[in-house]
PDB file of C-alpha atoms in Angstrom:
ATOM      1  CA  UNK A   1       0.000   0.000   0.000  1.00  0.00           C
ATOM      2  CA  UNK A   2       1.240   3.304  -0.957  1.00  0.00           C
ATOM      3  CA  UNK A   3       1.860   5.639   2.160  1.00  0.00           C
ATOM      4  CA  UNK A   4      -0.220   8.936   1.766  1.00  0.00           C
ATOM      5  CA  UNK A   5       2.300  11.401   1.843  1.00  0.00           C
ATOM      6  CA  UNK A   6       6.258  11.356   0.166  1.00  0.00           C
ATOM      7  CA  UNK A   7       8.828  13.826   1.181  1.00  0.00           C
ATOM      8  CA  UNK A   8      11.191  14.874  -0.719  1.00  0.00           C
ATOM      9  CA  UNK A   9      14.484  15.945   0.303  1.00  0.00           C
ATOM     10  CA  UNK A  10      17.477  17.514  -2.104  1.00  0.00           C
ATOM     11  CA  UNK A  11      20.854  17.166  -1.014  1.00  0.00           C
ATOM     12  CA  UNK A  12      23.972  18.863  -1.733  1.00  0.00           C
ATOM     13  CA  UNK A  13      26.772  20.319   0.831  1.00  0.00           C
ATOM     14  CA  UNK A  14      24.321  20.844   3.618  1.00  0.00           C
ATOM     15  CA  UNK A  15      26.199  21.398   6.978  1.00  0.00           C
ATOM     16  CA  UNK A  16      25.775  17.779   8.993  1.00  0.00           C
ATOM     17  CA  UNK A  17      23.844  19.745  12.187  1.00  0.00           C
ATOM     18  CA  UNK A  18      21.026  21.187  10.027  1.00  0.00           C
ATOM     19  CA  UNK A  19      20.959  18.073   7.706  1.00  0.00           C
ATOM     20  CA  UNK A  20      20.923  15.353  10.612  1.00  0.00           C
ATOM     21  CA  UNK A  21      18.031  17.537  12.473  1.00  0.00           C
ATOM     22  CA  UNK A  22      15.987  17.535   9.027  1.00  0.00           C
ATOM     23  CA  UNK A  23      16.007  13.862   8.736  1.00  0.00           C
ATOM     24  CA  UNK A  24      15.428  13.426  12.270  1.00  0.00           C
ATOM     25  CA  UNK A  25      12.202  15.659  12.317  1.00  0.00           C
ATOM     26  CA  UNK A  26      10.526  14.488   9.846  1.00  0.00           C
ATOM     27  CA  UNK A  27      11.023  10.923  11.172  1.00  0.00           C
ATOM     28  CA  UNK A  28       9.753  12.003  14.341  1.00  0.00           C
ATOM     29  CA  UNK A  29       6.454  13.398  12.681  1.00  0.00           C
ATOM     30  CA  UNK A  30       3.129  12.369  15.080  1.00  0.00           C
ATOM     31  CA  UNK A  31       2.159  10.951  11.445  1.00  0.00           C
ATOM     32  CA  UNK A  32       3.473   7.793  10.568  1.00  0.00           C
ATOM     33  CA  UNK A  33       2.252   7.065   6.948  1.00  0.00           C
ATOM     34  CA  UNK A  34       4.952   8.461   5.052  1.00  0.00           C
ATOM     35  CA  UNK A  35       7.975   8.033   3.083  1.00  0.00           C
ATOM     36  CA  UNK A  36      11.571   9.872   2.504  1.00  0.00           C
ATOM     37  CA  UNK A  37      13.191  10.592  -0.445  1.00  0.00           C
ATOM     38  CA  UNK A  38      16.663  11.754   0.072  1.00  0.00           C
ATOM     39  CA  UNK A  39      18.170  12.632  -3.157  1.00  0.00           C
ATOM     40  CA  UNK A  40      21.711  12.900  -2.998  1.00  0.00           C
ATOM     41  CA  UNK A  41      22.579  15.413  -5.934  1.00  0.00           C
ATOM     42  CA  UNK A  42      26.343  14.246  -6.139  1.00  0.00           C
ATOM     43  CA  UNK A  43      27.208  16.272  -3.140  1.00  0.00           C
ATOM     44  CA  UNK A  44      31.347  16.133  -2.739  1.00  0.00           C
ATOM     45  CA  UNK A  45      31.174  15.378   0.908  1.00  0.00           C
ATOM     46  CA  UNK A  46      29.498  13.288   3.374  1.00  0.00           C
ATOM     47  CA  UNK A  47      25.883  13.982   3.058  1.00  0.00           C
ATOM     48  CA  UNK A  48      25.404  10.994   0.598  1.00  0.00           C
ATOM     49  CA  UNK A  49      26.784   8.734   3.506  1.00  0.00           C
ATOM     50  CA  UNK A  50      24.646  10.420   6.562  1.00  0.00           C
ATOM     51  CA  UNK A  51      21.799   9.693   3.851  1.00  0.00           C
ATOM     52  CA  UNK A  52      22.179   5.991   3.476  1.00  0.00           C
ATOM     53  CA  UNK A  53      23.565   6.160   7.196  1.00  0.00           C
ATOM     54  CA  UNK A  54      19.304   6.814   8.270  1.00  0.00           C
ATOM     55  CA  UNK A  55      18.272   4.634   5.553  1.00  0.00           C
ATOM     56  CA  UNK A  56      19.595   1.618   7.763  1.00  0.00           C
ATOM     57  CA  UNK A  57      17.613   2.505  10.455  1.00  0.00           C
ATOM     58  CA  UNK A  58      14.128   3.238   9.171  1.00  0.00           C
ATOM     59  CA  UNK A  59      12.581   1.422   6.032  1.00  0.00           C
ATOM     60  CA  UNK A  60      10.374   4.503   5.021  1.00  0.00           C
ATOM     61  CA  UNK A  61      13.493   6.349   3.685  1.00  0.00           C
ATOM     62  CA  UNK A  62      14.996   5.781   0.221  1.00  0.00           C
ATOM     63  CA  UNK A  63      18.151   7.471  -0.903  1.00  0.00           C
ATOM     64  CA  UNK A  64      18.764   8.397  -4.181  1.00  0.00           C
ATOM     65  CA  UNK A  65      22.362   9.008  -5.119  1.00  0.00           C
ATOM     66  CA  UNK A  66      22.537  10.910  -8.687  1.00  0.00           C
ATOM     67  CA  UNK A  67      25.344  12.639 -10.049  1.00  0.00           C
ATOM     68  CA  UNK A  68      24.963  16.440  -9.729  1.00  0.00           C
ATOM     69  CA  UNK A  69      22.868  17.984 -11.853  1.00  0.00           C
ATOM     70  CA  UNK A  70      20.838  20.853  -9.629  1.00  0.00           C
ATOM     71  CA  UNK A  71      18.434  21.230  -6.805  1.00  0.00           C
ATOM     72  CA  UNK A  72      15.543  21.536  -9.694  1.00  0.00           C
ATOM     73  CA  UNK A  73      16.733  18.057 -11.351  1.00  0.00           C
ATOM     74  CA  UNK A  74      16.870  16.389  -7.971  1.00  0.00           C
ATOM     75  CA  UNK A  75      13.405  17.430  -6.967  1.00  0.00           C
ATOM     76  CA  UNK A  76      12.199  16.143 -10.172  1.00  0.00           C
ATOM     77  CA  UNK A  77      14.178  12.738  -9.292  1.00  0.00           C
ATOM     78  CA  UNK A  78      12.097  12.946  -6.355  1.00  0.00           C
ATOM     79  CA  UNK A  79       8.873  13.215  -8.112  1.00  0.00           C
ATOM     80  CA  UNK A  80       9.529   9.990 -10.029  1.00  0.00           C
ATOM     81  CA  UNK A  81      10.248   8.393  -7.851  1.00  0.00           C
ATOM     82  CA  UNK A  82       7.672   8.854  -5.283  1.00  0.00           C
ATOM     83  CA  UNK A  83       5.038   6.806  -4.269  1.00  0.00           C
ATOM     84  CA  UNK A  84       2.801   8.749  -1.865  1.00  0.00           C
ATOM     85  CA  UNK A  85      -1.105  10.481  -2.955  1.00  0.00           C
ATOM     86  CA  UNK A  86       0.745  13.598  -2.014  1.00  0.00           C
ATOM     87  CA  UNK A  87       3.959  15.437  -2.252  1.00  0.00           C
ATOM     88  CA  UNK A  88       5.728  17.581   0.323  1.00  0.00           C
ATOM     89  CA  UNK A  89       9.456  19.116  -0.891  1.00  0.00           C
ATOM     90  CA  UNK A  90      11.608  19.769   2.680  1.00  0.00           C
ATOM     91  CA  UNK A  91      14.790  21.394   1.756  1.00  0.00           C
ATOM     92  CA  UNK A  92      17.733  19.919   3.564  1.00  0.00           C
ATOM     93  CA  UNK A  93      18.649  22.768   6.041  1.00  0.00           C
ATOM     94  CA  UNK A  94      15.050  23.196   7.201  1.00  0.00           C
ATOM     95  CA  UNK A  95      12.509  21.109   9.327  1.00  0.00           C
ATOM     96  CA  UNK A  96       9.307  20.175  10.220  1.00  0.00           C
ATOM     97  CA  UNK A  97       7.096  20.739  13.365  1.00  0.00           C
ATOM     98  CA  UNK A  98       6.444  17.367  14.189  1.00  0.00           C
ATOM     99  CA  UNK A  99       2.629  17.600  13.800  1.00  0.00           C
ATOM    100  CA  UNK A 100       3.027  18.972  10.070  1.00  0.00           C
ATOM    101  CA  UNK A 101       2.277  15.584   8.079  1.00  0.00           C
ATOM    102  CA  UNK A 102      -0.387  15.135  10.556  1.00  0.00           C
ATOM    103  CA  UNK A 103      -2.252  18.695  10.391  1.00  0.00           C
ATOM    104  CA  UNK A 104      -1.550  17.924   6.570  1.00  0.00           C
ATOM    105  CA  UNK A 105      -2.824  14.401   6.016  1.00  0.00           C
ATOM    106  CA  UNK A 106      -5.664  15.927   8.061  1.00  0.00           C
ATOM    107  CA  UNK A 107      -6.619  18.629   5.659  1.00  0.00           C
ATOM    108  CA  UNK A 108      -6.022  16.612   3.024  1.00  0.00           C
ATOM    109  CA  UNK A 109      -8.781  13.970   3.940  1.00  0.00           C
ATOM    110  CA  UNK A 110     -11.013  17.296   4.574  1.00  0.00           C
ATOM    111  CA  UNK A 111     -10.641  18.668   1.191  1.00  0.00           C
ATOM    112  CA  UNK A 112     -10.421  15.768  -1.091  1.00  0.00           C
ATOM    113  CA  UNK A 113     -11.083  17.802  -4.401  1.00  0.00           C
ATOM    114  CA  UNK A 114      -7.600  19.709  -3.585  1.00  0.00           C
ATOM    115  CA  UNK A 115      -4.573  19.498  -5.859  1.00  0.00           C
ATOM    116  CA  UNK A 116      -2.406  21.574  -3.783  1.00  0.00           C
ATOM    117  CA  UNK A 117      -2.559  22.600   0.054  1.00  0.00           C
ATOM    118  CA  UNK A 118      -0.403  25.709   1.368  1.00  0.00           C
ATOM    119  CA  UNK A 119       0.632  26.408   4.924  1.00  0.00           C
ATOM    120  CA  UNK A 120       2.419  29.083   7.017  1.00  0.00           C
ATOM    121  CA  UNK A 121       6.165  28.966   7.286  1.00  0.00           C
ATOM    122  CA  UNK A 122       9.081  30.222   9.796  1.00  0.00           C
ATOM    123  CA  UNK A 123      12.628  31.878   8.609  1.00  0.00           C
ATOM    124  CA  UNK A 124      15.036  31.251  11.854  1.00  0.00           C
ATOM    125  CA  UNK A 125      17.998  32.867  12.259  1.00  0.00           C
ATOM    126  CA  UNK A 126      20.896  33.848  14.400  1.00  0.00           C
ATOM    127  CA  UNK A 127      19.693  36.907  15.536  1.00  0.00           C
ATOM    128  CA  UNK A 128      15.686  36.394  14.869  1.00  0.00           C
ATOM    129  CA  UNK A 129      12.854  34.593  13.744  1.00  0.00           C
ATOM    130  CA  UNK A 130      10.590  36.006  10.929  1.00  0.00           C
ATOM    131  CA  UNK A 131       7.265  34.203  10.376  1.00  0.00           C
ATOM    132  CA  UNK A 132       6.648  33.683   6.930  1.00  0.00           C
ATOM    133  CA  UNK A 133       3.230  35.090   5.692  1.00  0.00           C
ATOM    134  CA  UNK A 134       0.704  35.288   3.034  1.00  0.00           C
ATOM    135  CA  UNK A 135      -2.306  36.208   1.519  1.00  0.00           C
ATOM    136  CA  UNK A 136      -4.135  32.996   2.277  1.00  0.00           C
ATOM    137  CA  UNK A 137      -6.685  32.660   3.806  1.00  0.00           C
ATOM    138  CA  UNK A 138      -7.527  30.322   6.671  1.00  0.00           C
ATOM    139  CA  UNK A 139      -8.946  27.410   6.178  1.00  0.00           C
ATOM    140  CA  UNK A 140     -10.223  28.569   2.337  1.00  0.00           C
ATOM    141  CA  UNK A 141     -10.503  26.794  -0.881  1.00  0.00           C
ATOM    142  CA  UNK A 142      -9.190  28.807  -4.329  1.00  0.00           C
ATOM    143  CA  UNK A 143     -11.520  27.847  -7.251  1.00  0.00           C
ATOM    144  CA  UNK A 144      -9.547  27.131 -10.832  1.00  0.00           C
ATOM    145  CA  UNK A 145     -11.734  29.814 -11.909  1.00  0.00           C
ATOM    146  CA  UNK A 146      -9.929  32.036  -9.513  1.00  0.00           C
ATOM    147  CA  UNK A 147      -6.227  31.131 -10.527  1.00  0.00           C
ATOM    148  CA  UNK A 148      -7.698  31.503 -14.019  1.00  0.00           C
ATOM    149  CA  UNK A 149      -8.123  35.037 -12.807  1.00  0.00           C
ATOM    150  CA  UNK A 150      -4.993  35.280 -11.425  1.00  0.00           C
ATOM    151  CA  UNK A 151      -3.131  34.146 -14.691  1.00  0.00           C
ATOM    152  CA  UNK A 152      -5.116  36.686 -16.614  1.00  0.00           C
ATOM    153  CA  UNK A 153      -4.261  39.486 -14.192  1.00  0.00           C
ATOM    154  CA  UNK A 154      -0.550  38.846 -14.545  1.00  0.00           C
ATOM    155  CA  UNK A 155      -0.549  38.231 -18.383  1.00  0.00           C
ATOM    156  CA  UNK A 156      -2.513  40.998 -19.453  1.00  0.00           C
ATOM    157  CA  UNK A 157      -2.403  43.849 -16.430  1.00  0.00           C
ATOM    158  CA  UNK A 158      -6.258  43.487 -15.971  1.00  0.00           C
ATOM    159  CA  UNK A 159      -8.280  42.872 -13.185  1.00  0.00           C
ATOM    160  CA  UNK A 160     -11.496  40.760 -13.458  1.00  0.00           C
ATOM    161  CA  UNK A 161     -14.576  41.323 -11.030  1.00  0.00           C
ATOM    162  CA  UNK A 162     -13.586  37.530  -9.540  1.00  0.00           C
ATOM    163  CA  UNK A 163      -9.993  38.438  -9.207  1.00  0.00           C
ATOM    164  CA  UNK A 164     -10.866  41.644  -6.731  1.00  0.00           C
ATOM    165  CA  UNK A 165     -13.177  39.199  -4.379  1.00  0.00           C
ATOM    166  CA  UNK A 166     -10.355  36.830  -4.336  1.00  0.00           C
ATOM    167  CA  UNK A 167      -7.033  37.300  -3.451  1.00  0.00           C
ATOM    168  CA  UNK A 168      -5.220  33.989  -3.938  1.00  0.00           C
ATOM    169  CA  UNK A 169      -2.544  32.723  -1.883  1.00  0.00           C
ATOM    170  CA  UNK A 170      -0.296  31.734  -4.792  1.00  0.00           C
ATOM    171  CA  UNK A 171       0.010  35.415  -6.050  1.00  0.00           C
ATOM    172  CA  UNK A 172       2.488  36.450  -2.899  1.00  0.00           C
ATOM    173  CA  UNK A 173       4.024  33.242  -2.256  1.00  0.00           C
ATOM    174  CA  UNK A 174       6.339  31.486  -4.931  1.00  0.00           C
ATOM    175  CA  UNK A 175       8.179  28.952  -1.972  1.00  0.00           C
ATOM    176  CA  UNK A 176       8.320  25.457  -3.240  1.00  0.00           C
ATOM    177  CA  UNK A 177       8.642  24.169   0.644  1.00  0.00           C
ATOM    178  CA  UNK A 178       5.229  25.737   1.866  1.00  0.00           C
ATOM    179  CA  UNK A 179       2.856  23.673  -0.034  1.00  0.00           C
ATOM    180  CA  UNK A 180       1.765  19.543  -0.342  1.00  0.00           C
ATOM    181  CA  UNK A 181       1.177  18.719  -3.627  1.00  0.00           C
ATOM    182  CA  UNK A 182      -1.302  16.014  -4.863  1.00  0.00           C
ATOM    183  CA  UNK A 183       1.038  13.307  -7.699  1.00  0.00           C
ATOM    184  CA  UNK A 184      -2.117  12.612  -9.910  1.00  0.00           C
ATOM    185  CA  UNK A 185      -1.978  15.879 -10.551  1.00  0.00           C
ATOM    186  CA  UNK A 186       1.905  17.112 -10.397  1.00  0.00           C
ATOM    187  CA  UNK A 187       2.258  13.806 -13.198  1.00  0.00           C
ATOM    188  CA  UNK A 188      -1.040  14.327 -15.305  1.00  0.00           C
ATOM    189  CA  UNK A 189       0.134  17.405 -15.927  1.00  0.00           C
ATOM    190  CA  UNK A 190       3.694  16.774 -16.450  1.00  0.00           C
ATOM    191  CA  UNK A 191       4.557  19.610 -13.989  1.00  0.00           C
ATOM    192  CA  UNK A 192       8.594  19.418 -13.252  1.00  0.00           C
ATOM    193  CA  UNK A 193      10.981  21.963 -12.246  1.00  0.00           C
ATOM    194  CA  UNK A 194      13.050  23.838 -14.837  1.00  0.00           C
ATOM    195  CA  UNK A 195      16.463  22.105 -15.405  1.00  0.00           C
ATOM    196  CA  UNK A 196      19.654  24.237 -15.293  1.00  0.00           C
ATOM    197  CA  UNK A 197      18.066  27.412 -12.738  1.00  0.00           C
ATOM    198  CA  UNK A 198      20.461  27.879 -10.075  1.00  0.00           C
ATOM    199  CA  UNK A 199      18.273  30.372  -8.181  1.00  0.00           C
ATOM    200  CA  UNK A 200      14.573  31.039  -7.787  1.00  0.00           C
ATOM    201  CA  UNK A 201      13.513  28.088  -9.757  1.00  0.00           C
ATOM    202  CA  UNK A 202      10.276  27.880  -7.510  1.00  0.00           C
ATOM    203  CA  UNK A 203       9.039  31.076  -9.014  1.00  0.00           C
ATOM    204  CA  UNK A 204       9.118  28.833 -12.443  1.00  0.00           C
ATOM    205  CA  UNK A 205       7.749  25.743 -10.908  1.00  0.00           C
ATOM    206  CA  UNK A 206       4.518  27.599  -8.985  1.00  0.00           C
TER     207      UNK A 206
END
């Protein structure tokens, strides 16, 4: 049976603190059903061992060593490869809050009809902590008709009477790593990352 949610993580020369404490997080999740995908991107030290290193000790991770090619080519190893209804890309110096998968798998069992699912997010540094916000609204469901809105707003430099009701979550936030995605509908409509982007390749992907 396949587990209901995959994560995807892309590594290359991630500092062994912040990479060991995102493995260990989302293994920890209060929600069991998942799996993790650690794609090791050819990285020229010992992340590709600390990967395979986990792998011995829990069954629901699978590491994927590749030469490298790109954070945007690994995630789209990870796609392939996965085997969960849904789709959550972690990069490899962040983590989880170990109810995520659970508040996720929760929402997505409320909202069935949903392709993707967006939720709040936390910069950390040194010196502070920034809470990552939005437009979106809590708890809310964007029609297609309202992205179609969207789309037309940003192509043509019109507003539409729907678009001024709505004001749609995807429009302010272009982060890869704050949405679950459904796989029917990432692979029906042969959605991958852009190969060869170094930076901002999530603007191209959302």
């Amino acid at each position: 049976m396949n587990p209901q949610i995959s994560i995807v993580v892309p590594v290359y020369k991630v500092e062994e603190d912040f990479l060991r404490n995102c493995i260990e997080r989302i293994l920890e999740q209060t929600y069991s059903d998942i799996e993790l995908i650690l794609v090791d991107d050819g990285s020229p030290d010992q992340c590709g061992e600390i990967c395979d290193e986990y792998a011995l000790t829990d069954k629901r991770i699978r590491v994927i060593h590749q030469i490298n090619r790109g954070v945007s080519l690994a995630r789209n190893t990870g796609i392939k490869n996965a085997c969960g209804n849904w789709i959550l890309f972690v990069d490899a110096d962040d983590w989880l809050e170990k109810d995520a998968c659970e508040v996720l798998a929760l929402a997505a069992q409320k909202y069935k009809d949903c392709d993707i699912i967006q939720f709040r997010a936390y910069q950390n540094y040194a010196v502070n902590e920034k809470k990552l916000d939005t437009s979106i609204k809590s708890n809310y469901i964007y029609s297609s008709e309202s992205i179609d809105d969207m789309l037309f707003v940003y192509r043509n430099g019109m507003q539409t009477p729907n678009f001024r009701k709505q004001s749609i979550a995807v429009a302010t936030s272009y982060f890869v790593w704050d949405k679950m995605y459904k796989r029917k509908f990432l692979r029906e409509n042969g959605l991958e990352f852009p190969p060869g982007i170094k930076i901002s390749e999530d603007k191209l992907f959302i």
